[in-house]
Amino acid sequence: MIIRSVSRLLLGLLVVLSGCSTSPKEELLACVSVARDGFRPVAETRDLRFEGKVQEDTARCRGGEKAVAYRDTPWVDWQHYWAAGDASTLSQITHGGRHLGPNGRGIDGALLDLEYQRVELIKFNLFDNSGTYADYVRGRDGVHGAALKVWPQMRLAVDDPYYAAVGGEGTQLCEGELIRFRTLTGICNDIKNPLMGSSGTLFARNVEFETAFPDLGKTELVRNRHGDRLGLFKPDPQVISRKLFTRAQSKPDKCHDGMGLADHDPTAHCDYQKAPFFNVLAAFWIQFMTHDWFSHLHEGRNADAMMAVGCTTQRVANEERALTPQQIAELGCRPGDRMDKGMIAQTDEPPTFTAHGKTYLGRAHQTTANNVTAWWDASQLYGYNEISRQRVKRDPSDPAKLRVRSVGARAGAGEQQGYLPLFAAADPIHPQWTGQEATAFPDNWSIGLSFYHNLFAREHNLFVDAFRRQAAQTPQADSGLRNPARPDAVIAYQDVSDDELFEVARLVVAAEIAKIHTIEWTPQLLYDEPLYKGMNANWNGLFENSKLVGAALEKVVVNSFGKADDAKKANQWYSVFASGPGIIGLGSHVYQDDAILSGYDPDKTDLWRLDNPDHVNGGVNHFGSPFNFPEEFVTVYRLHPLVPDLLEYREWNRDPNRIQAKVPVVETVRGQATQVMADGGLANWALSMGRQRLGLLTLKNHPHFLQNLHLPRLDSDTGQIDVAALDIIRDRERGVPRFNEFRRQYGLRQLTSFDDFIDPRLPMNSPQRVEQQRLATLLRDVYGQHRCDAAKVITRAQRNPDGSLITDCLGHPDGSVVDNIEDVDTVVGWLAEFPRPHGFAISETQFQVFILNASRRLFSDRFFTSSFRPEFYSYLGIDWVNNNGPDGKVMERGRPNGHETEVSPLKRVLLRTTPELAPELEYVVNAFDPWARDRGAYYSLAWTPRPGAENDAAFSQP
């Protein structure tokens, strides 16, 4: 009925537009066809899934002839829809209203494509390594695998200190103090699966187990795909780094391999390709995030054994040959580099099981452990095990606070809030961490980490101060907090202990961080309208201001799916319906009419109870597979090109437009970072990193200093390591599939040649296209070619567009010489993806991994869903997170990109912790957009100064 109604409306619009140009009529005819045919079905098998490619009528309806023109490329179609780019992509046709006009069709179509991808990613890409996969495939006790919610593998072991507290040998259920706050090791987030996501649990996978570890050549498909061309050092990782990653320098005497000039002379210059819409704060933000999410290291160390890291061979005339001393010198690589091997948890043969007439692996050929919690719990600040918690310093005068110290007598109102103390001699640290600020996760310390750790230490303490003020004003008032041991007893503000308040502040800070990442960092990383709406839907819902539509979707989600006869299909559509109310707070209100995912309604009686486990845990959904980050998620966060070699230091009270110094990043690491922060101050470094553009994620753009990084702890001839080469080695050690199969596994169309990396939208002889052609040739030189055999099937994850099986020839004639596109390392491949959606700082391949995991880590965490309530956060804490601070919602002036916009959460944090930056932040809408850039019209990427920044020297640079 809805489809027929839409068809009639579109036909009516066609009549109205009959006097207009032919293009709108053709588009509307296409729309009628799309509406008549209805929604495409969700794929039943992975080889038939949606690849981000639509039918011709669909493309024409949503994007006109431009969208149709690029359907034959491997890249997703939605990037060519109406309104999916900057102002040039907006249609001037306004007939049809908000959703049926061209711009509405384009945005809605893009969101629909993205949701189809998420649904199928949930369906096809969850592979848990901890022993649950057989139940996921076969089901258990009559329950379909995708609907399972409890797993015996997620029980606490008998030697766990909380084994008895959760039930011991019987049914395990977290209760009491274990469910009040985030636990140190991450246990009891899911109260029915205590072990899930805790420190030391195994990384998952997002690719079929058989496809992981292609270097081992375990299956016929892998051998057909790669022959004997792969190995830990094949192709040579240092050669890849030097040929494909090195930044070219126009003034090498001004750069000095990233070391700049003496005395931090501001005339120093290191070339790097810059992103005009993303700043250095954003680069260090992601380092700050990954320290919370995952770590393969144990206390900063890998395995004990050392290994070589390449610089031994290269491909010449399509053959691997040993490097000569002259070639080594020309490349600048180092055969003497050594690095510790990666830690592997399991190397024995994986178990197998049979289901549906097929034999499956029970886990990957090898596994690795995540040595921090997998939750978004700010564990880098607060700790993830007993050793790390010993590094967290609390204020002896107010134990609810983090300890801070005064540093000098610098100007600025924020300075009185202090800085984190330094490690003491008795702290459990490695010698290389000496001189750093004391914090739970001190490894790979940088000026950016120093900045964010100090920033959120101040924010933690500001929340405690606000809570203390409220307690002083209304000591007997209800704080909102409750103790599960006495769930009906009101806890007044005056009765909240120091330890309780410390943990509440942690909950609030962790939620703020998650919100900043979801609705501020990511929409600037993916700077266009579909992703602005999509990421805000994860947090607030697509229908934040439409109670009717939102309420209809809320009715359907958790309880309905739990009762559905076909749980597999229900789980597929869970993420779609959850986009109505948003993920945050799902299940945190329970009403008589059984709408477990209803948003707050003051006119209804909320039945949610702290002593009901199904209420406490009711909003989470793991989609049948226990949550942990997959190895593939780790690899797409290899973002080192974001970092410049030199930081442009500025001072807020000495003309912010002037670059005072250019400081080598390599001089702002480890203990030097702490000293540089003390010398410059939080506000000056916020200004400096806020104004400077970060680097594009592309080939030939890695920092020089990372290719030549000195690590004193290494026992090698050089004492150095090429971090870019090490990224490649770590992916190979951990079994990440090579690029083309990686794309197929994630439901993206394969490439058939290195020339597919060239952006087809570029004019034929443009300088950008010529450079991309040069880089495609360079990829061919590094990875080589081979004569193909069409009898060799290389994958079951995807089919050719005509439905045939994909072979070694990738659609080329049998016996052709084809590019070794199958051998390209994943990190190389996505850096080479030149065709990208508008405003994407990352590739579409990386983004596909985000689509699944960015929302899943919210769906799985009860502190963001059914336990996002005052009983855990306090009334003040819930308001603080929802309103971006204690003073209620504050709105930006105007309508940035056409939206009424709240002052962003990180901007509010900065205004509280560095109030001296208020004049600078007045013009900032998103704290990760370069602060002096004029955001211009609709999603403009132009590098032009805002009013008052015309004299900033950065705008004289390309």
mmCIF file with all atom_site columns, C-alpha atoms in Angstrom, residues 26-130:
data_model
loop_
_atom_site.group_PDB
_atom_site.id
_atom_site.type_symbol
_atom_site.label_atom_id
_atom_site.label_alt_id
_atom_site.label_comp_id
_atom_site.label_asym_id
_atom_site.label_entity_id
_atom_site.label_seq_id
_atom_site.pdbx_PDB_ins_code
_atom_site.Cartn_x
_atom_site.Cartn_y
_atom_site.Cartn_z
_atom_site.occupancy
_atom_site.B_iso_or_equiv
_atom_site.pdbx_formal_charge
_atom_site.auth_seq_id
_atom_site.auth_comp_id
_atom_site.auth_asym_id
_atom_site.auth_atom_id
_atom_site.pdbx_PDB_model_num
ATOM 1   C CA . GLU A 1 26  ? 13.172 10.532  -16.740 1.00 0.00 ? 26  GLU A CA 1
ATOM 2   C CA . GLU A 1 27  ? 14.240 10.500  -13.124 1.00 0.00 ? 27  GLU A CA 1
ATOM 3   C CA . LEU A 1 28  ? 10.650 10.351  -11.892 1.00 0.00 ? 28  LEU A CA 1
ATOM 4   C CA . LEU A 1 29  ? 9.803  7.542   -14.298 1.00 0.00 ? 29  LEU A CA 1
ATOM 5   C CA . ALA A 1 30  ? 12.764 5.713   -12.838 1.00 0.00 ? 30  ALA A CA 1
ATOM 6   C CA . CYS A 1 31  ? 11.449 6.453   -9.345  1.00 0.00 ? 31  CYS A CA 1
ATOM 7   C CA . VAL A 1 32  ? 8.041  5.043   -10.257 1.00 0.00 ? 32  VAL A CA 1
ATOM 8   C CA . SER A 1 33  ? 9.761  1.875   -11.436 1.00 0.00 ? 33  SER A CA 1
ATOM 9   C CA . VAL A 1 34  ? 11.747 1.636   -8.214  1.00 0.00 ? 34  VAL A CA 1
ATOM 10  C CA . ALA A 1 35  ? 8.649  2.197   -6.076  1.00 0.00 ? 35  ALA A CA 1
ATOM 11  C CA . ARG A 1 36  ? 6.702  -0.397  -8.059  1.00 0.00 ? 36  ARG A CA 1
ATOM 12  C CA . ASP A 1 37  ? 9.403  -3.028  -7.651  1.00 0.00 ? 37  ASP A CA 1
ATOM 13  C CA . GLY A 1 38  ? 9.716  -2.427  -3.896  1.00 0.00 ? 38  GLY A CA 1
ATOM 14  C CA . PHE A 1 39  ? 12.655 -2.998  -1.597  1.00 0.00 ? 39  PHE A CA 1
ATOM 15  C CA . ARG A 1 40  ? 15.358 -5.418  -2.609  1.00 0.00 ? 40  ARG A CA 1
ATOM 16  C CA . PRO A 1 41  ? 15.491 -8.543  -0.426  1.00 0.00 ? 41  PRO A CA 1
ATOM 17  C CA . VAL A 1 42  ? 18.294 -9.087  2.033   1.00 0.00 ? 42  VAL A CA 1
ATOM 18  C CA . ALA A 1 43  ? 20.698 -11.615 0.531   1.00 0.00 ? 43  ALA A CA 1
ATOM 19  C CA . GLU A 1 44  ? 20.316 -15.243 1.560   1.00 0.00 ? 44  GLU A CA 1
ATOM 20  C CA . THR A 1 45  ? 23.948 -16.114 0.812   1.00 0.00 ? 45  THR A CA 1
ATOM 21  C CA . ARG A 1 46  ? 27.088 -14.023 1.080   1.00 0.00 ? 46  ARG A CA 1
ATOM 22  C CA . ASP A 1 47  ? 27.974 -14.326 -2.612  1.00 0.00 ? 47  ASP A CA 1
ATOM 23  C CA . LEU A 1 48  ? 24.709 -12.589 -3.566  1.00 0.00 ? 48  LEU A CA 1
ATOM 24  C CA . ARG A 1 49  ? 24.834 -9.721  -1.093  1.00 0.00 ? 49  ARG A CA 1
ATOM 25  C CA . PHE A 1 50  ? 24.364 -6.039  -1.806  1.00 0.00 ? 50  PHE A CA 1
ATOM 26  C CA . GLU A 1 51  ? 27.681 -4.532  -2.911  1.00 0.00 ? 51  GLU A CA 1
ATOM 27  C CA . GLY A 1 52  ? 26.657 -0.896  -2.762  1.00 0.00 ? 52  GLY A CA 1
ATOM 28  C CA . LYS A 1 53  ? 25.696 -1.118  -6.425  1.00 0.00 ? 53  LYS A CA 1
ATOM 29  C CA . VAL A 1 54  ? 22.113 -0.391  -7.500  1.00 0.00 ? 54  VAL A CA 1
ATOM 30  C CA . GLN A 1 55  ? 19.980 -0.942  -10.586 1.00 0.00 ? 55  GLN A CA 1
ATOM 31  C CA . GLU A 1 56  ? 19.975 1.665   -13.346 1.00 0.00 ? 56  GLU A CA 1
ATOM 32  C CA . ASP A 1 57  ? 16.512 2.990   -12.483 1.00 0.00 ? 57  ASP A CA 1
ATOM 33  C CA . THR A 1 58  ? 17.483 3.292   -8.832  1.00 0.00 ? 58  THR A CA 1
ATOM 34  C CA . ALA A 1 59  ? 20.635 5.208   -9.691  1.00 0.00 ? 59  ALA A CA 1
ATOM 35  C CA . ARG A 1 60  ? 18.728 7.541   -12.035 1.00 0.00 ? 60  ARG A CA 1
ATOM 36  C CA . CYS A 1 61  ? 15.992 8.176   -9.462  1.00 0.00 ? 61  CYS A CA 1
ATOM 37  C CA . ARG A 1 62  ? 18.471 9.034   -6.725  1.00 0.00 ? 62  ARG A CA 1
ATOM 38  C CA . GLY A 1 63  ? 21.210 10.794  -8.645  1.00 0.00 ? 63  GLY A CA 1
ATOM 39  C CA . GLY A 1 64  ? 20.263 11.371  -12.250 1.00 0.00 ? 64  GLY A CA 1
ATOM 40  C CA . GLU A 1 65  ? 22.557 10.560  -15.138 1.00 0.00 ? 65  GLU A CA 1
ATOM 41  C CA . LYS A 1 66  ? 25.697 11.186  -13.105 1.00 0.00 ? 66  LYS A CA 1
ATOM 42  C CA . ALA A 1 67  ? 24.832 8.302   -10.802 1.00 0.00 ? 67  ALA A CA 1
ATOM 43  C CA . VAL A 1 68  ? 24.056 6.094   -13.791 1.00 0.00 ? 68  VAL A CA 1
ATOM 44  C CA . ALA A 1 69  ? 27.397 6.923   -15.422 1.00 0.00 ? 69  ALA A CA 1
ATOM 45  C CA . TYR A 1 70  ? 29.494 5.373   -12.651 1.00 0.00 ? 70  TYR A CA 1
ATOM 46  C CA . ARG A 1 71  ? 27.551 2.167   -12.045 1.00 0.00 ? 71  ARG A CA 1
ATOM 47  C CA . ASP A 1 72  ? 30.167 0.092   -13.867 1.00 0.00 ? 72  ASP A CA 1
ATOM 48  C CA . THR A 1 73  ? 32.963 1.101   -11.490 1.00 0.00 ? 73  THR A CA 1
ATOM 49  C CA . PRO A 1 74  ? 33.781 -0.984  -8.382  1.00 0.00 ? 74  PRO A CA 1
ATOM 50  C CA . TRP A 1 75  ? 32.916 1.894   -6.042  1.00 0.00 ? 75  TRP A CA 1
ATOM 51  C CA . VAL A 1 76  ? 29.660 2.408   -4.140  1.00 0.00 ? 76  VAL A CA 1
ATOM 52  C CA . ASP A 1 77  ? 26.921 4.217   -6.005  1.00 0.00 ? 77  ASP A CA 1
ATOM 53  C CA . TRP A 1 78  ? 25.435 6.389   -3.258  1.00 0.00 ? 78  TRP A CA 1
ATOM 54  C CA . GLN A 1 79  ? 28.336 8.846   -3.446  1.00 0.00 ? 79  GLN A CA 1
ATOM 55  C CA . HIS A 1 80  ? 26.878 10.061  -6.781  1.00 0.00 ? 80  HIS A CA 1
ATOM 56  C CA . TYR A 1 81  ? 23.343 10.642  -5.501  1.00 0.00 ? 81  TYR A CA 1
ATOM 57  C CA . TRP A 1 82  ? 21.743 14.057  -5.229  1.00 0.00 ? 82  TRP A CA 1
ATOM 58  C CA . ALA A 1 83  ? 22.907 16.099  -2.198  1.00 0.00 ? 83  ALA A CA 1
ATOM 59  C CA . ALA A 1 84  ? 25.540 13.510  -1.177  1.00 0.00 ? 84  ALA A CA 1
ATOM 60  C CA . GLY A 1 85  ? 28.422 15.907  -1.850  1.00 0.00 ? 85  GLY A CA 1
ATOM 61  C CA . ASP A 1 86  ? 28.905 19.658  -1.668  1.00 0.00 ? 86  ASP A CA 1
ATOM 62  C CA . ALA A 1 87  ? 26.603 22.391  -3.008  1.00 0.00 ? 87  ALA A CA 1
ATOM 63  C CA . SER A 1 88  ? 27.340 21.348  -6.589  1.00 0.00 ? 88  SER A CA 1
ATOM 64  C CA . THR A 1 89  ? 25.428 18.088  -5.962  1.00 0.00 ? 89  THR A CA 1
ATOM 65  C CA . LEU A 1 90  ? 22.240 19.846  -4.845  1.00 0.00 ? 90  LEU A CA 1
ATOM 66  C CA . SER A 1 91  ? 19.368 19.813  -7.305  1.00 0.00 ? 91  SER A CA 1
ATOM 67  C CA . GLN A 1 92  ? 17.606 23.115  -7.899  1.00 0.00 ? 92  GLN A CA 1
ATOM 68  C CA . ILE A 1 93  ? 14.300 21.288  -8.344  1.00 0.00 ? 93  ILE A CA 1
ATOM 69  C CA . THR A 1 94  ? 12.231 21.752  -5.201  1.00 0.00 ? 94  THR A CA 1
ATOM 70  C CA . HIS A 1 95  ? 9.010  19.956  -6.248  1.00 0.00 ? 95  HIS A CA 1
ATOM 71  C CA . GLY A 1 96  ? 8.165  16.888  -4.206  1.00 0.00 ? 96  GLY A CA 1
ATOM 72  C CA . GLY A 1 97  ? 8.902  18.127  -0.732  1.00 0.00 ? 97  GLY A CA 1
ATOM 73  C CA . ARG A 1 98  ? 11.512 17.028  1.736   1.00 0.00 ? 98  ARG A CA 1
ATOM 74  C CA . HIS A 1 99  ? 11.743 13.372  0.745   1.00 0.00 ? 99  HIS A CA 1
ATOM 75  C CA . LEU A 1 100 ? 10.376 13.021  -2.782  1.00 0.00 ? 100 LEU A CA 1
ATOM 76  C CA . GLY A 1 101 ? 12.342 15.824  -4.385  1.00 0.00 ? 101 GLY A CA 1
ATOM 77  C CA . PRO A 1 102 ? 15.743 14.975  -5.901  1.00 0.00 ? 102 PRO A CA 1
ATOM 78  C CA . ASN A 1 103 ? 17.774 15.991  -2.849  1.00 0.00 ? 103 ASN A CA 1
ATOM 79  C CA . GLY A 1 104 ? 15.538 14.053  -0.494  1.00 0.00 ? 104 GLY A CA 1
ATOM 80  C CA . ARG A 1 105 ? 15.639 11.004  -2.749  1.00 0.00 ? 105 ARG A CA 1
ATOM 81  C CA . GLY A 1 106 ? 19.413 11.214  -2.850  1.00 0.00 ? 106 GLY A CA 1
ATOM 82  C CA . ILE A 1 107 ? 19.930 11.434  0.915   1.00 0.00 ? 107 ILE A CA 1
ATOM 83  C CA . ASP A 1 108 ? 17.242 8.884   1.753   1.00 0.00 ? 108 ASP A CA 1
ATOM 84  C CA . GLY A 1 109 ? 18.627 6.559   -0.904  1.00 0.00 ? 109 GLY A CA 1
ATOM 85  C CA . ALA A 1 110 ? 22.133 6.854   0.490   1.00 0.00 ? 110 ALA A CA 1
ATOM 86  C CA . LEU A 1 111 ? 20.883 6.087   4.002   1.00 0.00 ? 111 LEU A CA 1
ATOM 87  C CA . LEU A 1 112 ? 18.942 3.110   2.679   1.00 0.00 ? 112 LEU A CA 1
ATOM 88  C CA . ASP A 1 113 ? 22.037 1.766   0.903   1.00 0.00 ? 113 ASP A CA 1
ATOM 89  C CA . LEU A 1 114 ? 24.079 2.177   4.064   1.00 0.00 ? 114 LEU A CA 1
ATOM 90  C CA . GLU A 1 115 ? 21.454 0.407   6.154   1.00 0.00 ? 115 GLU A CA 1
ATOM 91  C CA . TYR A 1 116 ? 21.288 -2.513  3.719   1.00 0.00 ? 116 TYR A CA 1
ATOM 92  C CA . GLN A 1 117 ? 25.034 -2.806  4.050   1.00 0.00 ? 117 GLN A CA 1
ATOM 93  C CA . ARG A 1 118 ? 24.823 -2.774  7.838   1.00 0.00 ? 118 ARG A CA 1
ATOM 94  C CA . VAL A 1 119 ? 22.075 -5.394  7.862   1.00 0.00 ? 119 VAL A CA 1
ATOM 95  C CA . GLU A 1 120 ? 24.083 -7.722  5.652   1.00 0.00 ? 120 GLU A CA 1
ATOM 96  C CA . LEU A 1 121 ? 27.302 -7.060  7.533   1.00 0.00 ? 121 LEU A CA 1
ATOM 97  C CA . ILE A 1 122 ? 25.529 -8.149  10.709  1.00 0.00 ? 122 ILE A CA 1
ATOM 98  C CA . LYS A 1 123 ? 24.243 -11.219 8.895   1.00 0.00 ? 123 LYS A CA 1
ATOM 99  C CA . PHE A 1 124 ? 27.465 -12.337 7.215   1.00 0.00 ? 124 PHE A CA 1
ATOM 100 C CA . ASN A 1 125 ? 30.440 -10.906 9.092   1.00 0.00 ? 125 ASN A CA 1
ATOM 101 C CA . LEU A 1 126 ? 30.350 -12.021 12.731  1.00 0.00 ? 126 LEU A CA 1
ATOM 102 C CA . PHE A 1 127 ? 32.969 -14.659 13.566  1.00 0.00 ? 127 PHE A CA 1
ATOM 103 C CA . ASP A 1 128 ? 33.785 -15.154 17.239  1.00 0.00 ? 128 ASP A CA 1
ATOM 104 C CA . ASN A 1 129 ? 37.078 -16.887 18.054  1.00 0.00 ? 129 ASN A CA 1
ATOM 105 C CA . SER A 1 130 ? 36.189 -17.950 21.602  1.00 0.00 ? 130 SER A CA 1
#
